[in-house]
Amino acid sequence: MAPELPGFYYDEVKRKYFKIQANHQASQQAKYTQDDVKRRKLDTAESQRAAAMNDRQTKERVRRSRLLTSSSNRLLEELGSLSLSHDDMLSRRGIQCASEMSRKTLYDYGQTAPMHSIFDVHRDSRYVANFSKGSHVSVCYPVEDEHSRWQYSPESQVYYWQTPFLDPCCSSISPTGHALTGLFDHQGSELRIFQIPPPDDGGKYLRPECPTVHLLSIGNNLPRVATPLSTGTVPIFAIGLQSGLNLLTPSPDGWTDLRPLGTSPTRTNRSARRNKSESTSDTDVWAAEFLTPNTIAAGGKGKSVFLADARTSADGAVACKYGALVTDIKAIDEHRIVVGGTGRSRGPNRADVEHVVTYDLRYKKESNGKTVPYRQYPGLNFAPPWPRFDVCPELGLLATVNRAKRPCFMSLTTGQIVETPAGESDQTGKVKFDRGHDDPQWRGPRSHSLLVSTQGAIHEWS
């Protein structure tokens, strides 16, 4: 700082000394009169005091700990003073849960893994149902030993069938314990349905010696997807076939009520202008999801997602135009869906590209013939041939398999990758969220967890 000289004022901007003029002698254009200099000194002192106060507030302010907004205690929400938005709170909760996950093996086939290459897995409060590529379906029950109540033993399995010449296409289990799987070979396709019995009054697990399996032949109509209704006491399945979307419900004669539902009106209008083979492939349904007990979102080779009414066979309504083959649909709620698929990239080096987006069916905007998604997930290369993923709305997480065949998480609110310390699993087949149960007989974690199926083992991230 320049020294102060009597009768002179030092201008910090111009870096020069100026003589202070008397008020009665200075002209109207003078800038360094006695009053002007006095005002300049007051302004400088005020700005210095403000800067010093800001510096003190920055250094001495006691900030709220991030622990108060973590998902482990949620103190702000309990006290009614939540200062974060719902999306921010959901994002932090998902990051916190993902950072605390650890990996353990539920059961492993060991050396017989090539014979039991796992196609899909489902978990209930009593068992783990395994659908293998070797065309056998088995149910693995927990170990009865109280010290090993979190483990499953391959010796406790019950095989419901084993057909080495049929390949599985889809599988699912309803909340009522009814399991369905779709099989096919060169002679035709069929659906197999069986019920896993509940435990008795004493909590013992019932292992049927001769399980009853219902068969439903569907000819050469290849089954693509089977989705159960997650509510109610009656098992209802939405079945995606090459011929379109169907609804399977139990009947007095067994499982014979396979009713076709409406297709997308865009495919119906175009079918008159196309040949028979093109219109047939255009109705091929690869993905289906219940939004409500009466509304089903489905998609496939029609390159769009349409809504079908489970109460009628009338044509559905186009919900959004995806622009590529739709291979999977997961519902966040009755308005928001996550859609995954694969298509050809543009440019001279055309290649298959897998991508996942989120749509809000209430707010739709189209651009270049496609519906604009409100959330995308860039920064991740999904495993070919198409994305395999599951969503957990309660945690705001999307679990998927990357190109290295390892499971990873992404945030539903930000679309960014979420880091996790859980061990990495090579050759991951599918990932599926398990939302936990309040059943006292439940042999697993009470909170949300992730089931990861590899070639011959099932792992749990919790």
XYZ file of N, CA and C in Angstrom, residues 23-181:
477
model
N -12.968 22.629 -1.865
C -14.298 22.558 -2.478
C -14.680 23.866 -3.174
N -14.315 25.026 -2.585
C -14.743 26.291 -3.163
C -13.857 26.726 -4.325
N -12.706 26.064 -4.513
C -11.818 26.441 -5.598
C -11.881 25.476 -6.785
N -12.368 24.252 -6.583
C -12.371 23.246 -7.653
C -13.488 23.508 -8.642
N -13.241 23.084 -9.890
C -14.263 23.193 -10.934
C -15.293 22.072 -10.779
N -16.353 22.140 -11.603
C -17.410 21.129 -11.505
C -16.934 19.763 -12.007
N -15.937 19.741 -12.907
C -15.443 18.470 -13.430
C -14.333 17.859 -12.569
N -13.952 18.491 -11.494
C -12.869 17.970 -10.654
C -13.301 16.682 -9.953
N -12.365 15.709 -9.887
C -12.659 14.406 -9.291
C -11.979 14.201 -7.945
N -11.107 15.118 -7.538
C -10.369 14.898 -6.307
C -10.512 16.116 -5.386
N -11.752 16.496 -5.153
C -12.022 17.543 -4.169
C -12.039 16.934 -2.775
N -12.142 17.798 -1.768
C -12.165 17.311 -0.386
C -13.358 16.388 -0.138
N -14.533 16.728 -0.671
C -15.721 15.871 -0.485
C -15.579 14.556 -1.245
N -15.040 14.600 -2.463
C -14.874 13.370 -3.242
C -13.890 12.415 -2.582
N -12.810 12.947 -2.079
C -11.821 12.091 -1.423
C -12.393 11.481 -0.151
N -13.149 12.275 0.603
C -13.778 11.747 1.820
C -14.737 10.604 1.488
N -15.538 10.770 0.420
C -16.475 9.713 0.017
C -15.730 8.457 -0.447
N -14.643 8.649 -1.184
C -13.861 7.503 -1.642
C -13.280 6.719 -0.461
N -12.784 7.411 0.556
C -12.224 6.725 1.722
C -13.295 5.956 2.490
N -14.500 6.541 2.590
C -15.583 5.827 3.277
C -15.995 4.568 2.507
N -16.073 4.660 1.184
C -16.434 3.489 0.372
C -15.373 2.401 0.480
N -14.119 2.798 0.485
C -13.042 1.808 0.601
C -13.080 1.104 1.951
N -13.304 1.868 3.016
C -13.377 1.265 4.349
C -14.564 0.313 4.460
N -15.707 0.670 3.862
C -16.888 -0.197 3.908
C -16.650 -1.497 3.153
N -16.040 -1.424 1.991
C -15.763 -2.647 1.228
C -14.763 -3.537 1.952
N -13.783 -2.948 2.640
C -12.826 -3.748 3.400
C -13.491 -4.445 4.577
N -14.409 -3.750 5.253
C -15.138 -4.388 6.361
C -16.004 -5.546 5.850
N -16.665 -5.364 4.710
C -17.496 -6.437 4.150
C -16.650 -7.645 3.755
N -15.481 -7.401 3.151
C -14.602 -8.507 2.773
C -14.090 -9.246 3.997
N -13.758 -8.506 5.060
C -13.293 -9.152 6.286
C -14.393 -9.986 6.925
N -15.633 -9.478 6.898
C -16.749 -10.231 7.466
C -17.018 -11.509 6.672
N -16.969 -11.427 5.355
C -17.164 -12.629 4.537
C -16.070 -13.650 4.796
N -14.859 -13.185 4.976
C -13.759 -14.097 5.258
C -13.948 -14.778 6.604
N -14.415 -14.051 7.605
C -14.676 -14.652 8.915
C -15.809 -15.668 8.844
N -16.861 -15.335 8.113
C -17.978 -16.273 7.995
C -17.550 -17.557 7.299
N -16.683 -17.422 6.304
C -16.222 -18.610 5.589
C -15.360 -19.500 6.480
N -14.517 -18.900 7.288
C -13.586 -19.675 8.103
C -14.189 -20.140 9.414
N -15.093 -19.370 10.008
C -15.560 -19.649 11.361
C -16.973 -20.214 11.419
N -17.685 -20.306 10.289
C -19.058 -20.812 10.316
C -19.060 -22.311 10.602
N -19.961 -22.756 11.455
C -20.135 -24.170 11.764
C -21.144 -24.742 10.773
N -20.684 -25.624 9.904
C -21.541 -26.171 8.862
C -22.215 -27.453 9.339
N -23.392 -27.719 8.775
C -24.133 -28.926 9.107
C -23.395 -30.145 8.555
N -23.261 -31.156 9.359
C -22.566 -32.361 8.940
C -23.369 -33.099 7.875
N -22.654 -33.714 6.917
C -23.323 -34.495 5.880
C -23.981 -35.741 6.453
N -23.563 -36.139 7.652
C -24.157 -37.313 8.276
C -25.636 -37.114 8.559
N -26.034 -35.854 8.781
C -27.435 -35.577 9.095
C -28.345 -35.826 7.908
N -27.801 -35.816 6.692
C -28.613 -36.037 5.495
C -28.365 -37.407 4.885
N -27.674 -38.310 5.574
C -27.427 -39.636 5.038
C -28.663 -40.496 5.204
N -28.668 -41.612 4.490
C -29.837 -42.484 4.526
C -29.858 -43.384 5.751
N -28.776 -43.368 6.570
C -28.732 -44.276 7.709
C -29.616 -43.825 8.850
N -29.787 -42.517 9.027
C -30.624 -42.073 10.142
C -31.740 -41.138 9.710
N -31.516 -40.311 8.666
C -32.548 -39.420 8.134
C -33.140 -38.546 9.250
N -32.268 -37.890 9.997
C -32.725 -37.077 11.123
C -33.542 -35.877 10.668
N -33.128 -35.266 9.566
C -33.857 -34.082 9.109
C -35.288 -34.422 8.746
N -35.479 -35.581 8.129
C -36.834 -35.960 7.741
C -37.691 -36.259 8.961
N -37.106 -36.864 9.981
C -37.859 -37.165 11.191
C -38.200 -35.894 11.967
N -37.317 -34.901 11.920
C -37.564 -33.649 12.633
C -38.467 -32.704 11.865
N -38.794 -33.041 10.629
C -39.656 -32.184 9.829
C -38.972 -30.963 9.276
N -37.652 -30.963 9.228
C -36.916 -29.806 8.700
C -36.074 -30.213 7.504
N -36.647 -31.009 6.627
C -35.933 -31.493 5.455
C -35.715 -30.342 4.485
N -34.456 -30.026 4.221
C -34.123 -28.904 3.349
C -33.765 -29.338 1.943
N -33.735 -30.636 1.668
C -33.386 -31.133 0.346
C -34.641 -31.519 -0.412
N -34.550 -31.465 -1.732
C -35.657 -31.918 -2.556
C -35.729 -33.438 -2.523
N -36.845 -33.976 -3.018
C -37.028 -35.426 -2.998
C -35.984 -36.117 -3.867
N -35.678 -35.553 -5.031
C -34.689 -36.170 -5.916
C -33.295 -36.149 -5.297
N -32.928 -35.038 -4.652
C -31.617 -34.965 -4.010
C -31.513 -35.953 -2.854
N -32.579 -36.053 -2.066
C -32.566 -36.993 -0.951
C -32.486 -38.426 -1.456
N -33.219 -38.726 -2.548
C -33.196 -40.071 -3.110
C -31.829 -40.401 -3.679
N -31.203 -39.434 -4.328
C -29.868 -39.660 -4.883
C -28.853 -39.933 -3.784
N -28.890 -39.165 -2.702
C -27.956 -39.382 -1.599
C -28.211 -40.717 -0.914
N -29.470 -41.090 -0.805
C -29.797 -42.368 -0.169
C -29.243 -43.530 -0.981
N -29.391 -43.464 -2.313
C -28.864 -44.527 -3.154
C -27.353 -44.615 -3.105
N -26.676 -43.468 -3.116
C -25.217 -43.467 -3.040
C -24.749 -44.035 -1.707
N -25.448 -43.687 -0.629
C -25.070 -44.185 0.692
C -25.244 -45.700 0.777
N -26.363 -46.214 0.282
C -26.603 -47.659 0.336
C -25.627 -48.419 -0.551
N -25.340 -47.879 -1.742
C -24.398 -48.554 -2.637
C -22.995 -48.592 -2.047
N -22.608 -47.543 -1.314
C -21.268 -47.502 -0.728
C -21.108 -48.469 0.435
N -22.206 -48.930 1.025
C -22.137 -49.829 2.176
C -22.381 -51.286 1.798
N -22.555 -51.585 0.521
C -22.857 -52.954 0.105
C -21.614 -53.834 0.181
N -21.843 -55.083 0.525
C -20.801 -56.103 0.511
C -21.339 -57.332 -0.202
N -20.449 -58.150 -0.696
C -20.835 -59.283 -1.530
C -20.644 -60.593 -0.779
N -21.604 -61.498 -0.962
C -21.475 -62.853 -0.444
C -22.181 -63.808 -1.393
N -21.819 -65.064 -1.330
C -22.357 -66.080 -2.227
C -23.497 -66.818 -1.546
N -24.658 -66.850 -2.208
C -25.787 -67.608 -1.669
C -25.563 -69.098 -1.857
N -25.262 -69.516 -3.077
C -24.846 -70.896 -3.303
C -24.099 -70.985 -4.618
N -23.296 -72.043 -4.720
C -22.422 -72.219 -5.873
C -22.456 -73.686 -6.277
N -22.587 -73.908 -7.596
C -22.598 -75.282 -8.086
C -21.203 -75.879 -8.171
N -20.175 -75.079 -8.083
C -18.814 -75.588 -8.087
C -18.407 -76.170 -9.420
N -17.901 -77.405 -9.388
C -17.398 -78.035 -10.602
C -18.501 -78.385 -11.587
N -19.738 -78.461 -11.129
C -20.851 -78.773 -12.036
C -21.463 -77.517 -12.629
N -20.773 -76.388 -12.507
C -21.320 -75.132 -13.021
C -21.615 -75.172 -14.513
N -20.747 -75.758 -15.383
C -21.109 -75.795 -16.808
C -22.412 -76.523 -17.085
N -22.772 -77.506 -16.254
C -24.036 -78.208 -16.447
C -25.210 -77.405 -15.908
N -24.948 -76.448 -15.037
C -26.012 -75.662 -14.421
C -25.782 -74.173 -14.699
N -25.518 -73.851 -15.946
C -25.328 -72.448 -16.306
C -26.637 -71.703 -16.073
N -26.613 -70.731 -15.175
C -27.834 -70.096 -14.692
C -28.375 -69.137 -15.734
N -29.629 -69.303 -16.076
C -30.311 -68.420 -17.018
C -31.017 -67.277 -16.299
N -31.672 -67.568 -15.195
C -32.387 -66.545 -14.434
C -32.560 -67.041 -13.011
N -32.828 -66.116 -12.091
C -32.982 -66.460 -10.688
C -34.050 -65.566 -10.085
N -34.830 -66.125 -9.174
C -35.860 -65.389 -8.451
C -35.781 -65.791 -6.987
N -36.063 -64.835 -6.114
C -35.967 -65.105 -4.682
C -37.258 -64.706 -3.997
N -37.710 -65.558 -3.104
C -38.884 -65.284 -2.298
C -38.469 -65.367 -0.833
N -39.447 -65.224 0.049
C -39.136 -65.236 1.479
C -38.752 -66.624 1.975
N -38.832 -67.650 1.118
C -38.542 -69.007 1.569
C -37.462 -69.698 0.750
N -37.203 -69.261 -0.463
C -36.392 -70.072 -1.358
C -35.721 -69.192 -2.405
N -34.845 -69.825 -3.156
C -34.252 -69.247 -4.356
C -34.559 -70.193 -5.502
N -35.289 -69.709 -6.495
C -35.646 -70.519 -7.654
C -34.645 -70.257 -8.766
N -34.113 -71.328 -9.326
C -33.055 -71.240 -10.320
C -33.551 -71.797 -11.649
N -33.449 -70.993 -12.697
C -33.792 -71.416 -14.050
C -32.487 -71.503 -14.837
N -32.084 -72.714 -15.201
C -30.781 -72.921 -15.813
C -30.899 -73.114 -17.312
N -29.762 -72.865 -17.997
C -29.724 -73.058 -19.439
C -29.769 -74.534 -19.813
N -29.484 -75.407 -18.860
C -29.594 -76.827 -19.123
C -31.017 -77.322 -19.088
N -31.981 -76.383 -19.160
C -33.407 -76.685 -19.214
C -33.863 -77.460 -17.994
N -33.404 -77.069 -16.833
C -33.962 -77.622 -15.612
C -34.284 -76.466 -14.673
N -35.309 -76.667 -13.893
C -35.761 -75.674 -12.927
C -35.716 -76.317 -11.554
N -35.073 -75.650 -10.621
C -34.951 -76.181 -9.272
C -35.230 -75.071 -8.277
N -35.634 -75.476 -7.084
C -35.903 -74.558 -5.984
C -34.981 -74.932 -4.840
N -34.190 -73.977 -4.384
C -33.217 -74.207 -3.329
C -33.729 -73.566 -2.046
N -33.868 -74.364 -0.986
C -34.395 -73.889 0.288
C -33.255 -73.582 1.258
N -33.505 -72.738 2.242
C -32.445 -72.416 3.210
C -32.076 -73.621 4.057
N -30.875 -73.553 4.609
C -30.418 -74.580 5.531
C -31.193 -74.446 6.836
N -31.638 -75.573 7.386
C -32.445 -75.543 8.606
C -31.626 -75.176 9.842
N -30.305 -75.299 9.757
C -29.455 -74.965 10.894
C -29.569 -73.475 11.208
N -29.811 -73.148 12.472
C -29.993 -71.757 12.867
C -28.719 -70.943 12.677
N -27.550 -71.581 12.801
C -26.289 -70.862 12.633
C -25.989 -70.579 11.166
N -26.646 -71.263 10.254
C -26.411 -71.070 8.817
C -27.689 -70.646 8.117
N -28.501 -69.876 8.794
C -29.824 -69.558 8.263
C -29.752 -68.633 7.052
N -28.584 -68.023 6.793
C -28.468 -67.128 5.646
C -27.942 -67.860 4.412
N -27.698 -69.151 4.512
C -27.078 -69.883 3.417
C -28.076 -70.845 2.786
N -27.789 -71.171 1.529
C -28.586 -72.149 0.790
C -27.660 -73.279 0.362
N -28.166 -74.469 0.424
C -27.361 -75.637 0.099
C -27.870 -76.285 -1.183
N -26.982 -76.597 -2.142
C -27.440 -77.293 -3.351
C -28.064 -78.652 -3.052
N -27.702 -79.266 -1.911
C -28.301 -80.558 -1.570
C -29.773 -80.429 -1.205
N -30.228 -79.215 -0.852
C -31.629 -79.032 -0.462
C -32.517 -78.643 -1.640
N -32.026 -78.826 -2.858
C -32.800 -78.427 -4.027
C -33.889 -79.440 -4.345
N -34.939 -78.936 -4.955
C -36.017 -79.765 -5.484
C -36.109 -79.483 -6.975
N -35.882 -80.500 -7.796
C -35.955 -80.341 -9.243
C -37.400 -80.530 -9.693
N -37.919 -79.530 -10.385
C -39.289 -79.613 -10.871
C -39.351 -80.256 -12.249
N -38.346 -80.071 -13.054
C -38.216 -80.837 -14.285
C -36.819 -80.612 -14.840
N -36.451 -81.477 -15.761
C -35.180 -81.342 -16.458
C -35.350 -81.903 -17.856
N -35.306 -81.019 -18.841
C -35.489 -81.395 -20.241
C -34.292 -80.879 -21.023
N -33.323 -81.725 -21.335
C -32.077 -81.246 -21.951
C -32.230 -80.748 -23.377
N -33.377 -80.967 -24.022
C -33.526 -80.573 -25.421
C -34.349 -79.300 -25.590
N -34.722 -78.656 -24.494
C -35.483 -77.416 -24.564
C -34.647 -76.281 -23.987
N -34.705 -75.140 -24.628
C -33.963 -73.968 -24.171
C -34.927 -72.967 -23.551
N -34.572 -72.382 -22.406
C -35.463 -71.400 -21.778
C -35.407 -70.056 -22.499
N -36.558 -69.406 -22.585
C -36.655 -68.072 -23.193
C -36.952 -67.006 -22.152
N -37.802 -67.323 -21.177
C -38.202 -66.341 -20.176
C -38.640 -67.084 -18.921
N -38.693 -66.382 -17.810
C -39.121 -66.976 -16.547
C -39.571 -65.868 -15.618
N -40.450 -66.221 -14.691
C -40.928 -65.264 -13.693
C -41.659 -66.023 -12.598
N -41.828 -65.363 -11.449
C -42.550 -65.922 -10.308
C -43.490 -64.852 -9.783
N -44.741 -65.216 -9.574
C -45.733 -64.280 -9.048
C -45.650 -64.243 -7.526
N -46.226 -63.233 -6.877
C -46.217 -63.191 -5.405
C -46.950 -64.356 -4.759
N -47.799 -65.035 -5.500
C -48.522 -66.181 -4.952
C -47.698 -67.459 -4.961
N -46.465 -67.419 -5.496
C -45.626 -68.602 -5.540
C -45.754 -69.407 -6.810
N -46.463 -68.911 -7.818
C -46.579 -69.606 -9.098
C -45.418 -69.196 -10.003
N -44.684 -70.184 -10.470
C -43.528 -69.947 -11.331
C -43.877 -70.322 -12.763
N -43.402 -69.524 -13.703
C -43.662 -69.752 -15.124
C -42.353 -69.643 -15.880
N -42.162 -70.521 -16.829
C -41.010 -70.447 -17.712
C -41.441 -70.803 -19.124
